[in-house]
């Protein structure tokens, strides 16, 4: 990442100060992330140095927190053809930035600091138009593409290595408490605009078509498309979240009535 950043600074003089302060002058990826997110989220209610210290506190809390950053940034670089470098993912991709802030908020929430966790949730919503409840559980190596309009509710679970496109909702149903949001397995691809409602289970490696309304369980490795969504059969693609093929159902099942 340092080599990429140095090359970018050499090619664009107007970004020299920004790139040096954010990446090249930092000792580690964790330090760069904390510095950058502090500048992104700072405001009248909380200054940058306070946020920077908070991010560093989280990142130093466990090896898992540091591993998650690396797996998440690798997911962006590997799955988004528009991302041409790791430093681009860190500096410019708000899905990655929102997810890292959620990880801090989730850590705070589980540590009894719910008020501060909800403050971070609010800041992410205002700055990135992504609303993730701090209690939601999100695995590692998750790719949030574009991110605008994503809503993930309080009792939602997202497994490792998932890919989630913009305008996706993992929402509840009714006014009751307890488990009321979707449980998404590992390696799931959720297409743009999909809406998953209620305490349903999406199996590992499943694919949810763009703009689908899912209100029932989807078995492992299956494809669900439509309003309301129907399970069309087994996926023809291995590791759908890594391939990011969103028009899979049109290519394979285009003649079916869904």
Coordinates of N, CA and C in Angstrom, one line a residue:
X1 N 0.8 -1.2 0.0 CA 0.0 0.0 0.0 C 0.9 1.3 0.0
X2 N 2.0 1.2 0.7 CA 2.9 2.4 0.7 C 3.4 2.7 -0.7
X3 N 3.8 1.7 -1.4 CA 4.3 1.9 -2.7 C 3.2 2.4 -3.6
X4 N 2.0 1.9 -3.5 CA 0.9 2.5 -4.3 C 0.7 4.0 -4.0
X5 N 0.7 4.3 -2.7 CA 0.4 5.6 -2.3 C 1.5 6.6 -2.7
X6 N 2.7 6.1 -2.6 CA 3.9 7.0 -3.1 C 3.8 7.2 -4.6
X7 N 3.4 6.2 -5.3 CA 3.2 6.4 -6.8 C 2.1 7.4 -7.1
X8 N 1.0 7.3 -6.3 CA -0.1 8.2 -6.5 C 0.3 9.6 -6.2
X9 N 1.0 9.8 -5.2 CA 1.5 11.2 -4.8 C 2.4 11.7 -5.8
X10 N 3.3 10.9 -6.4 CA 4.2 11.3 -7.5 C 3.4 11.8 -8.7
X11 N 2.3 11.2 -9.0 CA 1.5 11.4 -10.2 C 0.5 12.6 -10.0
X12 N 0.2 12.9 -8.8 CA -0.8 14.0 -8.6 C -0.4 14.9 -7.5
X13 N 0.2 16.1 -7.8 CA 0.8 17.0 -6.9 C -0.3 17.5 -5.9
X14 N -1.5 17.7 -6.3 CA -2.6 18.2 -5.4 C -2.9 17.2 -4.3
X15 N -2.6 16.0 -4.4 CA -2.9 15.0 -3.4 C -1.7 14.6 -2.5
X16 N -0.5 15.3 -2.7 CA 0.7 14.9 -2.0 C 0.5 15.1 -0.5
X17 N -0.1 16.2 0.0 CA -0.2 16.4 1.4 C -1.2 15.4 2.0
X18 N -2.3 15.2 1.3 CA -3.4 14.3 1.8 C -2.8 12.8 1.9
X19 N -2.1 12.4 0.9 CA -1.6 11.0 0.9 C -0.5 10.8 1.9
X20 N 0.4 11.8 2.0 CA 1.4 11.7 3.0 C 0.9 11.7 4.4
X21 N 0.0 12.6 4.7 CA -0.6 12.6 6.1 C -1.4 11.4 6.4
X22 N -2.1 10.9 5.5 CA -3.0 9.7 5.7 C -2.3 8.4 5.7
X23 N -1.4 8.2 4.8 CA -0.8 6.9 4.7 C 0.8 6.9 4.9
X24 N 1.5 7.7 4.1 CA 2.9 7.6 4.2 C 3.5 8.0 5.5
X25 N 2.9 8.9 6.2 CA 3.4 9.4 7.5 C 2.9 8.5 8.7
X26 N 2.1 7.5 8.4 CA 1.6 6.6 9.4 C 2.4 5.3 9.5
X27 N 2.4 4.8 10.7 CA 3.3 3.6 11.0 C 2.7 2.3 10.5
X28 N 1.4 2.2 10.4 CA 0.8 1.0 10.1 C -0.5 1.2 9.4
X29 N -1.1 0.1 8.9 CA -2.4 0.2 8.3 C -3.5 0.7 9.3
X30 N -3.3 0.1 10.5 CA -4.3 0.5 11.6 C -4.2 2.0 11.9
X31 N -3.0 2.5 11.9 CA -2.8 4.0 12.2 C -3.4 4.8 11.1
X32 N -3.1 4.4 9.8 CA -3.7 5.1 8.7 C -5.2 5.1 8.7
X33 N -5.8 3.9 9.0 CA -7.3 3.8 9.1 C -7.8 4.7 10.2
X34 N -7.2 4.7 11.3 CA -7.7 5.5 12.5 C -7.6 7.0 12.1
X35 N -6.5 7.4 11.5 CA -6.3 8.8 11.2 C -7.4 9.3 10.1
X36 N -7.5 8.4 9.1 CA -8.4 8.8 8.0 C -9.9 8.8 8.5
X37 N -10.3 7.8 9.2 CA -11.7 7.8 9.7 C -12.0 8.9 10.7
X38 N -11.0 9.3 11.5 CA -11.2 10.4 12.4 C -11.5 11.7 11.6
X39 N -10.7 11.9 10.5 CA -10.9 13.1 9.7 C -12.3 13.0 9.0
X40 N -12.7 11.8 8.6 CA -14.0 11.7 7.9 C -15.2 12.0 8.8
X41 N -15.1 11.5 10.1 CA -16.2 11.6 11.0 C -16.2 12.7 12.0
X42 N -15.1 13.4 12.1 CA -15.0 14.5 13.1 C -16.1 15.6 12.8
X43 N -16.5 16.2 13.9 CA -17.5 17.3 13.8 C -17.5 18.1 15.1
X44 N -18.5 19.0 15.2 CA -18.6 19.8 16.4 C -18.8 19.0 17.7
X45 N -19.4 17.8 17.6 CA -19.6 17.0 18.8 C -18.4 16.2 19.3
X46 N -17.5 15.8 18.3 CA -16.4 15.0 18.7 C -15.2 15.4 17.7
X47 N -14.1 15.8 18.3 CA -13.0 16.2 17.4 C -12.2 15.0 16.9
X48 N -11.4 15.2 15.9 CA -10.7 14.2 15.3 C -9.8 13.4 16.2
X49 N -9.1 14.0 17.1 CA -8.1 13.3 17.9 C -8.8 12.3 18.9
X50 N -10.0 12.7 19.3 CA -10.8 11.8 20.1 C -11.2 10.5 19.3
X51 N -11.7 10.7 18.1 CA -12.1 9.6 17.3 C -10.9 8.8 16.9
X52 N -9.8 9.4 16.6 CA -8.6 8.7 16.3 C -8.2 7.7 17.4
X53 N -8.2 8.3 18.6 CA -7.8 7.5 19.8 C -8.8 6.3 20.0
X54 N -10.1 6.5 19.7 CA -11.1 5.5 19.8 C -10.9 4.4 18.8
X55 N -10.6 4.7 17.6 CA -10.3 3.7 16.6 C -9.1 2.9 17.0
X56 N -8.0 3.6 17.4 CA -6.8 2.9 17.8 C -7.0 2.0 19.0
X57 N -7.9 2.4 19.9 CA -8.2 1.6 21.1 C -8.8 0.3 20.6
X58 N -9.8 0.4 19.7 CA -10.4 -0.8 19.2 C -9.4 -1.7 18.4
X59 N -8.6 -1.1 17.5 CA -7.7 -1.9 16.7 C -6.6 -2.6 17.5
X60 N -6.3 -2.0 18.7 CA -5.3 -2.7 19.5 C -5.9 -3.7 20.5
X61 N -7.3 -3.8 20.5 CA -7.9 -4.6 21.5 C -7.8 -6.1 21.3
X62 N -7.6 -6.5 20.0 CA -7.5 -7.9 19.7 C -6.9 -8.2 18.3
X63 N -6.3 -9.3 18.1 CA -5.8 -9.6 16.8 C -6.9 -9.7 15.7
X64 N -8.1 -10.1 16.2 CA -9.2 -10.3 15.3 C -9.6 -8.9 14.6
X65 N -9.5 -7.9 15.4 CA -9.9 -6.5 14.8 C -8.9 -6.1 13.7
X66 N -7.7 -6.4 13.9 CA -6.7 -6.1 12.9 C -6.8 -7.0 11.7
X67 N -7.1 -8.3 11.9 CA -7.3 -9.2 10.8 C -8.5 -8.8 10.0
X68 N -9.6 -8.4 10.6 CA -10.8 -8.0 9.9 C -10.5 -6.9 8.9
X69 N -9.7 -5.9 9.3 CA -9.4 -4.8 8.4 C -8.7 -5.3 7.2
X70 N -7.8 -6.2 7.3 CA -7.0 -6.7 6.2 C -7.9 -7.6 5.3
X71 N -8.8 -8.4 5.9 CA -9.7 -9.2 5.0 C -10.7 -8.3 4.3
X72 N -11.2 -7.3 5.0 CA -12.2 -6.4 4.3 C -11.6 -5.6 3.2
X73 N -10.4 -5.1 3.4 CA -9.8 -4.3 2.3 C -9.4 -5.2 1.1
X74 N -9.0 -6.4 1.4 CA -8.6 -7.4 0.4 C -9.9 -7.7 -0.4
X75 N -11.0 -7.8 0.2 CA -12.3 -8.1 -0.4 C -12.7 -7.0 -1.4
X76 N -12.5 -5.8 -1.0 CA -12.7 -4.7 -1.9 C -11.8 -4.7 -3.2
X77 N -10.5 -4.9 -2.9 CA -9.6 -4.9 -4.0 C -9.8 -6.1 -5.0
X78 N -10.2 -7.2 -4.5 CA -10.3 -8.4 -5.3 C -11.7 -8.5 -6.0
X79 N -12.7 -7.9 -5.5 CA -14.1 -8.1 -6.0 C -14.6 -6.9 -6.8
X80 N -14.0 -5.7 -6.7 CA -14.5 -4.5 -7.4 C -13.5 -4.1 -8.5
X81 N -13.8 -4.3 -9.7 CA -12.9 -4.0 -10.8 C -12.6 -2.5 -10.9
X82 N -13.5 -1.7 -10.2 CA -13.2 -0.2 -10.2 C -12.2 0.2 -9.2
X83 N -11.8 -0.8 -8.3 CA -10.8 -0.5 -7.3 C -9.5 -1.0 -7.8
X84 N -8.6 -0.2 -8.1 CA -7.3 -0.6 -8.8 C -6.1 -0.6 -7.8
X85 N -6.4 -0.3 -6.5 CA -5.3 -0.4 -5.6 C -5.8 -0.5 -4.2
X86 N -5.0 -1.0 -3.2 CA -5.4 -1.1 -1.8 C -5.6 0.3 -1.2
X87 N -4.7 1.2 -1.6 CA -4.9 2.5 -1.0 C -6.1 3.2 -1.5
X88 N -6.6 2.9 -2.7 CA -7.9 3.5 -3.1 C -9.0 3.0 -2.2
X89 N -9.0 1.7 -1.9 CA -10.0 1.2 -1.0 C -10.1 1.9 0.3
X90 N -8.9 2.1 0.9 CA -8.8 2.8 2.2 C -9.3 4.2 2.1
X91 N -8.9 5.0 1.1 CA -9.1 6.4 1.0 C -10.5 6.8 0.5
X92 N -11.0 6.0 -0.5 CA -12.1 6.5 -1.3 C -13.4 5.6 -1.3
X93 N -13.4 4.4 -0.7 CA -14.5 3.5 -0.9 C -15.3 3.5 0.4
X94 N -16.5 4.2 0.4 CA -17.2 4.4 1.6 C -17.9 3.2 2.2
X95 N -18.1 2.1 1.4 CA -18.6 0.9 1.9 C -17.6 0.3 2.9
X96 N -16.3 0.3 2.5 CA -15.3 -0.2 3.4 C -15.2 0.7 4.7
X97 N -15.2 2.0 4.5 CA -15.1 2.9 5.6 C -16.3 2.8 6.6
X98 N -17.5 2.6 6.1 CA -18.6 2.4 6.9 C -18.5 1.1 7.7
X99 N -18.1 0.1 7.1 CA -17.9 -1.2 7.7 C -16.9 -1.2 8.9
X100 N -15.8 -0.5 8.6 CA -14.8 -0.3 9.7 C -15.3 0.4 10.9
X101 N -16.1 1.5 10.6 CA -16.7 2.2 11.7 C -17.7 1.4 12.4
X102 N -18.5 0.6 11.7 CA -19.4 -0.3 12.4 C -18.7 -1.3 13.3
X103 N -17.6 -1.8 12.9 CA -16.8 -2.7 13.8 C -16.4 -2.0 15.1
X104 N -16.1 -0.8 15.0 CA -15.8 -0.1 16.3 C -17.1 0.1 17.1
X105 N -18.2 0.5 16.4 CA -19.4 0.7 17.1 C -19.9 -0.6 17.8
X106 N -19.7 -1.7 17.0 CA -20.2 -3.1 17.6 C -19.4 -3.4 18.8
X107 N -18.1 -3.2 18.8 CA -17.2 -3.4 19.9 C -17.6 -2.5 21.1
X108 N -17.9 -1.3 20.9 CA -18.4 -0.4 21.9 C -19.8 -0.9 22.5
X109 N -20.7 -1.3 21.6 CA -22.0 -1.7 22.0 C -21.9 -2.9 22.9
X110 N -21.0 -3.9 22.6 CA -20.9 -5.1 23.4 C -20.1 -4.8 24.7
X111 N -19.4 -3.7 24.7 CA -18.7 -3.3 25.9 C -19.5 -2.4 26.9
X112 N -20.8 -2.3 26.6 CA -21.6 -1.5 27.5 C -21.6 0.0 27.2
X113 N -21.0 0.4 26.1 CA -20.9 1.8 25.7 C -21.9 2.1 24.6
X114 N -23.2 1.8 24.8 CA -24.2 1.8 23.7 C -24.4 3.3 23.2
X115 N -24.3 4.3 24.1 CA -24.5 5.6 23.6 C -23.5 6.1 22.6
X116 N -22.2 5.8 22.9 CA -21.2 6.1 21.9 C -21.3 5.3 20.6
X117 N -21.7 4.0 20.8 CA -21.9 3.2 19.6 C -23.0 3.8 18.7
X118 N -24.1 4.2 19.3 CA -25.1 4.8 18.5 C -24.7 6.2 17.9
X119 N -23.9 6.9 18.6 CA -23.3 8.1 18.0 C -22.6 7.8 16.7
X120 N -21.7 6.8 16.7 CA -21.0 6.4 15.5 C -21.9 5.9 14.4
X121 N -22.9 5.1 14.8 CA -23.9 4.7 13.8 C -24.6 5.9 13.1
X122 N -24.9 6.9 13.9 CA -25.5 8.2 13.4 C -24.6 8.9 12.4
X123 N -23.3 9.0 12.8 CA -22.3 9.6 12.0 C -22.1 8.9 10.7
X124 N -22.1 7.6 10.7 CA -22.0 6.9 9.4 C -23.2 7.1 8.6
X125 N -24.3 7.1 9.2 CA -25.6 7.3 8.4 C -25.5 8.7 7.7
X126 N -25.1 9.7 8.5 CA -25.1 11.1 7.9 C -24.0 11.3 6.9
X127 N -22.9 10.7 7.1 CA -21.7 10.9 6.2 C -21.8 9.9 5.0
X128 N -22.3 8.7 5.1 CA -22.2 7.7 4.1 C -23.5 7.2 3.6
X129 N -24.6 7.6 4.2 CA -25.9 7.1 3.9 C -26.0 5.6 4.0
X130 N -25.4 5.0 5.0 CA -25.4 3.6 5.3 C -25.8 3.5 6.8
X131 N -26.8 2.7 7.1 CA -27.3 2.6 8.4 C -27.2 1.2 8.9
X132 N -26.2 0.9 9.8 CA -26.0 -0.4 10.4 C -26.2 -0.3 11.9
X133 N -27.1 -1.0 12.5 CA -27.3 -1.0 13.9 C -26.0 -1.5 14.6
X134 N -25.5 -0.9 15.6 CA -24.2 -1.4 16.2 C -24.3 -2.8 16.8
X135 N -25.5 -3.3 17.0 CA -25.6 -4.7 17.5 C -25.5 -5.7 16.4
X136 N -25.7 -5.3 15.2 CA -25.6 -6.3 14.1 C -24.3 -7.0 14.0
X137 N -24.3 -8.3 13.7 CA -23.0 -9.0 13.7 C -22.6 -9.2 12.2
X138 N -21.4 -8.8 11.9 CA -20.9 -8.9 10.5 C -19.6 -9.6 10.5
X139 N -19.4 -10.6 9.7 CA -18.2 -11.4 9.7 C -17.1 -10.7 8.9
X140 N -16.0 -11.4 8.7 CA -14.8 -10.8 8.1 C -14.8 -11.0 6.5
X141 N -14.0 -10.2 5.8 CA -13.9 -10.4 4.4 C -15.2 -10.0 3.7
X142 N -15.9 -9.0 4.3 CA -17.2 -8.6 3.7 C -17.0 -7.4 2.8
X143 N -17.6 -7.4 1.7 CA -17.5 -6.4 0.7 C -18.9 -5.7 0.6
X144 N -18.9 -4.4 0.9 CA -20.0 -3.5 0.7 C -19.8 -2.6 -0.5
X145 N -20.4 -2.9 -1.6 CA -20.1 -2.2 -2.9 C -21.0 -1.0 -3.0
X146 N -20.4 0.1 -3.2 CA -21.1 1.4 -3.2 C -21.7 1.8 -1.9
X147 N -22.6 1.0 -1.4 CA -23.1 1.2 0.0 C -24.3 2.1 0.2
X148 N -24.5 3.0 -0.7 CA -25.6 4.0 -0.5 C -26.9 3.3 -0.3
X149 N -27.6 3.7 0.8 CA -28.9 3.1 1.1 C -29.0 1.8 1.8
X150 N -27.9 1.3 2.2 CA -27.9 0.0 2.9 C -28.4 0.2 4.3
X151 N -29.3 -0.7 4.7 CA -29.9 -0.8 6.1 C -29.7 -2.2 6.6
X152 N -29.1 -2.3 7.8 CA -28.9 -3.6 8.4 C -29.4 -3.5 9.9
X153 N -30.4 -4.2 10.2 CA -31.0 -4.1 11.5 C -30.3 -4.7 12.7
X154 N -30.9 -4.5 13.9 CA -30.3 -4.8 15.2 C -29.9 -6.3 15.3
X155 N -30.8 -7.2 15.0 CA -30.5 -8.6 15.2 C -30.0 -9.4 13.9
X156 N -29.7 -8.6 12.9 CA -29.2 -9.2 11.7 C -27.8 -9.8 11.9
X157 N -27.5 -10.9 11.1 CA -26.2 -11.5 11.1 C -25.7 -11.6 9.7
X158 N -24.5 -11.3 9.4 CA -23.9 -11.5 8.1 C -22.6 -12.3 8.2
X159 N -22.5 -13.4 7.5 CA -21.4 -14.3 7.7 C -20.1 -13.7 6.9
X160 N -19.1 -14.5 7.0 CA -17.8 -14.2 6.4 C -17.9 -14.2 4.9
X161 N -17.1 -13.3 4.2 CA -16.9 -13.4 2.8 C -18.2 -13.1 2.0
X162 N -19.1 -12.3 2.5 CA -20.3 -11.9 1.8 C -20.1 -10.7 0.9
X163 N -20.9 -10.5 -0.1 CA -20.9 -9.3 -0.9 C -22.3 -8.7 -0.9
X164 N -22.4 -7.4 -0.5 CA -23.7 -6.7 -0.4 C -23.6 -5.5 -1.3
X165 N -24.6 -5.4 -2.2 CA -24.6 -4.2 -3.1 C -25.5 -3.1 -2.5
X166 N -25.5 -1.9 -3.1 CA -26.2 -0.8 -2.6 C -27.7 -1.0 -2.5
X167 N -28.4 -0.2 -1.7 CA -29.8 -0.2 -1.5 C -30.4 -1.6 -0.9
X168 N -29.5 -2.3 -0.3 CA -30.0 -3.6 0.3 C -30.5 -3.3 1.7
X169 N -31.6 -4.0 2.1 CA -32.2 -3.9 3.4 C -32.2 -5.3 4.0
X170 N -31.6 -5.4 5.2 CA -31.8 -6.6 6.1 C -32.7 -6.1 7.2
X171 N -34.0 -6.2 7.0 CA -34.9 -5.5 7.9 C -35.7 -6.4 8.8
X172 N -36.4 -5.9 9.8 CA -37.2 -6.6 10.7 C -38.7 -6.7 10.2
X173 N -39.5 -7.3 10.9 CA -40.9 -7.4 10.6 C -41.7 -7.4 11.9
X174 N -42.6 -6.4 11.9 CA -43.4 -6.2 13.2 C -42.7 -5.4 14.2
X175 N -43.4 -5.2 15.3 CA -42.8 -4.4 16.4 C -42.3 -5.1 17.6
X176 N -42.3 -6.5 17.5 CA -41.8 -7.3 18.6 C -40.3 -7.2 18.8
X177 N -39.8 -7.5 19.9 CA -38.4 -7.6 20.2 C -37.8 -9.0 19.9
X178 N -36.6 -9.2 20.2 CA -36.0 -10.5 20.0 C -35.5 -10.6 18.5
X179 N -35.1 -11.8 18.1 CA -34.6 -12.0 16.7 C -35.7 -11.7 15.7
X180 N -35.5 -10.7 14.9 CA -36.5 -10.3 13.9 C -35.8 -9.8 12.6
X181 N -34.5 -10.1 12.4 CA -33.8 -9.7 11.2 C -33.2 -10.9 10.6
X182 N -32.8 -10.8 9.3 CA -32.2 -12.0 8.6 C -30.9 -12.4 9.1
X183 N -30.7 -13.7 9.0 CA -29.4 -14.4 9.3 C -28.8 -14.8 8.0
X184 N -27.7 -14.2 7.6 CA -27.1 -14.4 6.3 C -25.9 -15.2 6.5
X185 N -25.8 -16.4 5.8 CA -24.6 -17.2 5.9 C -23.4 -16.7 5.3
X186 N -22.3 -17.5 5.1 CA -21.1 -17.1 4.6 C -21.1 -17.2 3.0
X187 N -20.3 -16.3 2.4 CA -20.2 -16.3 1.0 C -21.5 -16.0 0.2
X188 N -22.4 -15.3 0.7 CA -23.6 -14.9 0.1 C -23.5 -13.7 -0.8
X189 N -24.1 -13.6 -1.9 CA -24.1 -12.4 -2.8 C -25.6 -11.9 -2.7
X190 N -25.7 -10.6 -2.3 CA -27.0 -10.0 -2.2 C -27.0 -8.8 -3.2
X191 N -27.8 -9.0 -4.3 CA -27.8 -8.0 -5.4 C -28.4 -6.6 -5.0
X192 N -28.1 -5.7 -5.8 CA -28.6 -4.3 -5.5 C -30.1 -4.2 -5.3
X193 N -30.5 -3.5 -4.3 CA -31.9 -3.2 -4.1 C -32.7 -4.3 -3.5
X194 N -32.0 -5.4 -3.1 CA -32.8 -6.6 -2.5 C -33.2 -6.2 -1.1
X195 N -34.4 -6.7 -0.7 CA -35.0 -6.5 0.6 C -35.2 -7.8 1.2
X196 N -34.6 -8.1 2.3 CA -34.7 -9.3 3.1 C -35.3 -9.0 4.4
X197 N -36.5 -9.5 4.7 CA -37.3 -9.1 5.9 C -37.6 -10.3 6.8
X198 N -37.4 -10.0 8.1 CA -37.8 -11.0 9.1 C -36.7 -11.9 9.5
X199 N -37.0 -12.8 10.5 CA -36.0 -13.7 11.0 C -35.9 -14.9 10.1
X200 N -35.3 -14.7 8.9 CA -35.1 -15.8 8.0 C -33.7 -16.1 7.9
X201 N -33.4 -17.3 7.3 CA -32.0 -17.8 7.1 C -31.7 -17.9 5.7
X202 N -30.6 -17.3 5.3 CA -30.0 -17.3 3.9 C -28.8 -18.2 4.0
X203 N -28.8 -19.4 3.4 CA -27.8 -20.4 3.5 C -26.5 -19.9 2.9
X204 N -25.4 -20.6 3.3 CA -24.1 -20.3 2.8 C -24.1 -20.4 1.3
X205 N -23.4 -19.4 0.6 CA -23.2 -19.5 -0.8 C -24.4 -19.2 -1.6
X206 N -25.5 -18.7 -1.0 CA -26.7 -18.4 -1.8 C -26.5 -17.1 -2.6
X207 N -27.4 -16.9 -3.5 CA -27.4 -15.7 -4.3 C -28.8 -15.1 -4.3
X208 N -28.9 -13.8 -4.0 CA -30.2 -13.1 -4.0 C -30.2 -12.1 -5.1
X209 N -31.1 -12.2 -6.0 CA -31.1 -11.3 -7.2 C -31.5 -9.9 -6.9
X210 N -31.0 -9.0 -7.7 CA -31.3 -7.6 -7.5 C -32.7 -7.3 -7.4
X211 N -33.1 -6.4 -6.5 CA -34.5 -5.9 -6.3 C -35.5 -7.0 -5.8
X212 N -34.9 -8.1 -5.4 CA -35.8 -9.2 -4.9 C -36.3 -8.9 -3.5
X213 N -37.5 -9.4 -3.2 CA -38.1 -9.3 -1.8 C -38.1 -10.7 -1.2
X214 N -37.3 -10.9 -0.2 CA -37.1 -12.2 0.4 C -37.7 -12.3 1.8
X215 N -38.7 -13.1 1.9 CA -39.4 -13.2 3.2 C -39.4 -14.7 3.8
X216 N -38.7 -15.6 3.1 CA -38.6 -17.0 3.5 C -37.2 -17.4 3.4
X217 N -36.9 -18.5 4.1 CA -35.5 -19.1 4.0 C -35.1 -19.4 2.6
X218 N -33.8 -19.2 2.4 CA -33.2 -19.6 1.1 C -32.1 -20.7 1.4
X219 N -32.2 -21.9 0.9 CA -31.3 -23.0 1.2 C -29.9 -22.6 0.7
X220 N -28.9 -23.3 1.3 CA -27.5 -23.2 1.0 C -27.3 -23.4 -0.5
X221 N -26.5 -22.5 -1.1 CA -26.1 -22.7 -2.5 C -27.2 -22.5 -3.5
X222 N -28.3 -21.9 -3.1 CA -29.4 -21.7 -4.0 C -29.6 -20.2 -4.5
X223 N -30.4 -20.1 -5.5 CA -30.6 -18.7 -6.1 C -32.1 -18.4 -5.8
X224 N -32.3 -17.1 -5.3 CA -33.6 -16.6 -5.1 C -33.8 -15.3 -5.8
X225 N -34.9 -15.2 -6.5 CA -35.1 -14.0 -7.4 C -36.6 -13.7 -7.4
X226 N -37.0 -12.4 -7.4 CA -38.4 -12.0 -7.7 C -39.0 -11.3 -6.5
X227 N -40.3 -10.9 -6.7 CA -41.1 -10.2 -5.7 C -42.5 -10.9 -5.6
X228 N -42.7 -11.7 -4.6 CA -41.7 -12.2 -3.6 C -40.8 -13.2 -4.3
X229 N -39.6 -13.3 -3.6 CA -38.6 -14.1 -4.2 C -39.0 -15.6 -4.3
X230 N -38.6 -16.3 -5.4 CA -38.7 -17.7 -5.5 C -37.4 -18.3 -5.6
X231 N -37.2 -19.5 -5.0 CA -35.9 -20.3 -5.2 C -36.0 -20.9 -6.5
X232 N -35.0 -20.6 -7.4 CA -35.0 -21.1 -8.8 C -34.2 -22.4 -8.9
X233 N -33.4 -22.7 -7.9 CA -32.6 -23.9 -8.0 C -31.2 -23.7 -7.4
X234 N -30.3 -24.6 -7.7 CA -29.0 -24.5 -7.2 C -28.2 -23.5 -8.1
X235 N -27.3 -22.8 -7.4 CA -26.4 -21.9 -8.1 C -25.5 -22.6 -9.1
X236 N -25.3 -21.9 -10.2 CA -24.4 -22.5 -11.2 C -23.0 -21.9 -11.1
X237 N -22.8 -21.0 -10.0 CA -21.5 -20.4 -9.8 C -21.0 -20.7 -8.5
X238 N -19.7 -21.1 -8.5 CA -19.0 -21.4 -7.2 C -18.5 -20.1 -6.6
X239 N -18.6 -19.9 -5.3 CA -18.2 -18.7 -4.6 C -18.9 -17.4 -5.3
X240 N -20.2 -17.3 -5.2 CA -20.9 -16.2 -5.9 C -20.5 -14.8 -5.4
X241 N -20.2 -14.7 -4.1 CA -19.9 -13.4 -3.5 C -18.5 -12.9 -4.1
X242 N -17.7 -13.8 -4.5 CA -16.4 -13.4 -5.1 C -16.5 -13.2 -6.5
X243 N -17.4 -13.8 -7.2 CA -17.5 -13.6 -8.7 C -18.3 -12.3 -9.0
X244 N -19.3 -12.0 -8.1 CA -20.0 -10.7 -8.3 C -20.9 -10.7 -9.6
X245 N -21.3 -11.9 -10.0 CA -22.1 -11.9 -11.3 C -23.6 -11.7 -10.9
X246 N -24.0 -10.4 -11.1 CA -25.4 -10.0 -10.7 C -26.5 -10.4 -11.7
X247 N -26.1 -10.6 -12.9 CA -27.1 -11.0 -13.9 C -27.2 -12.5 -14.1
X248 N -26.7 -13.3 -13.2 CA -26.7 -14.7 -13.3 C -28.0 -15.3 -13.6
X249 N -29.1 -14.9 -13.0 CA -30.4 -15.5 -13.2 C -31.0 -15.2 -14.6
X250 N -30.6 -14.0 -15.2 CA -31.1 -13.7 -16.5 C -30.4 -14.6 -17.5
X251 N -29.1 -14.9 -17.3 CA -28.3 -15.7 -18.2 C -28.7 -17.1 -18.2
X252 N -29.0 -17.6 -17.0 CA -29.2 -19.1 -16.8 C -30.7 -19.5 -16.8
X253 N -31.5 -18.6 -16.2 CA -32.9 -18.9 -16.1 C -33.8 -17.9 -16.8
X254 N -33.3 -17.3 -17.8 CA -33.9 -16.1 -18.4 C -35.3 -16.4 -19.0
X255 N -35.6 -17.7 -19.3 CA -36.9 -18.1 -19.9 C -37.9 -18.4 -18.8
X256 N -37.6 -18.4 -17.6 CA -38.5 -18.8 -16.5 C -39.4 -17.7 -16.1
X257 N -40.6 -18.0 -15.7 CA -41.5 -17.0 -15.1 C -41.2 -16.8 -13.7
X258 N -40.7 -15.7 -13.3 CA -40.4 -15.4 -11.9 C -41.1 -14.2 -11.4

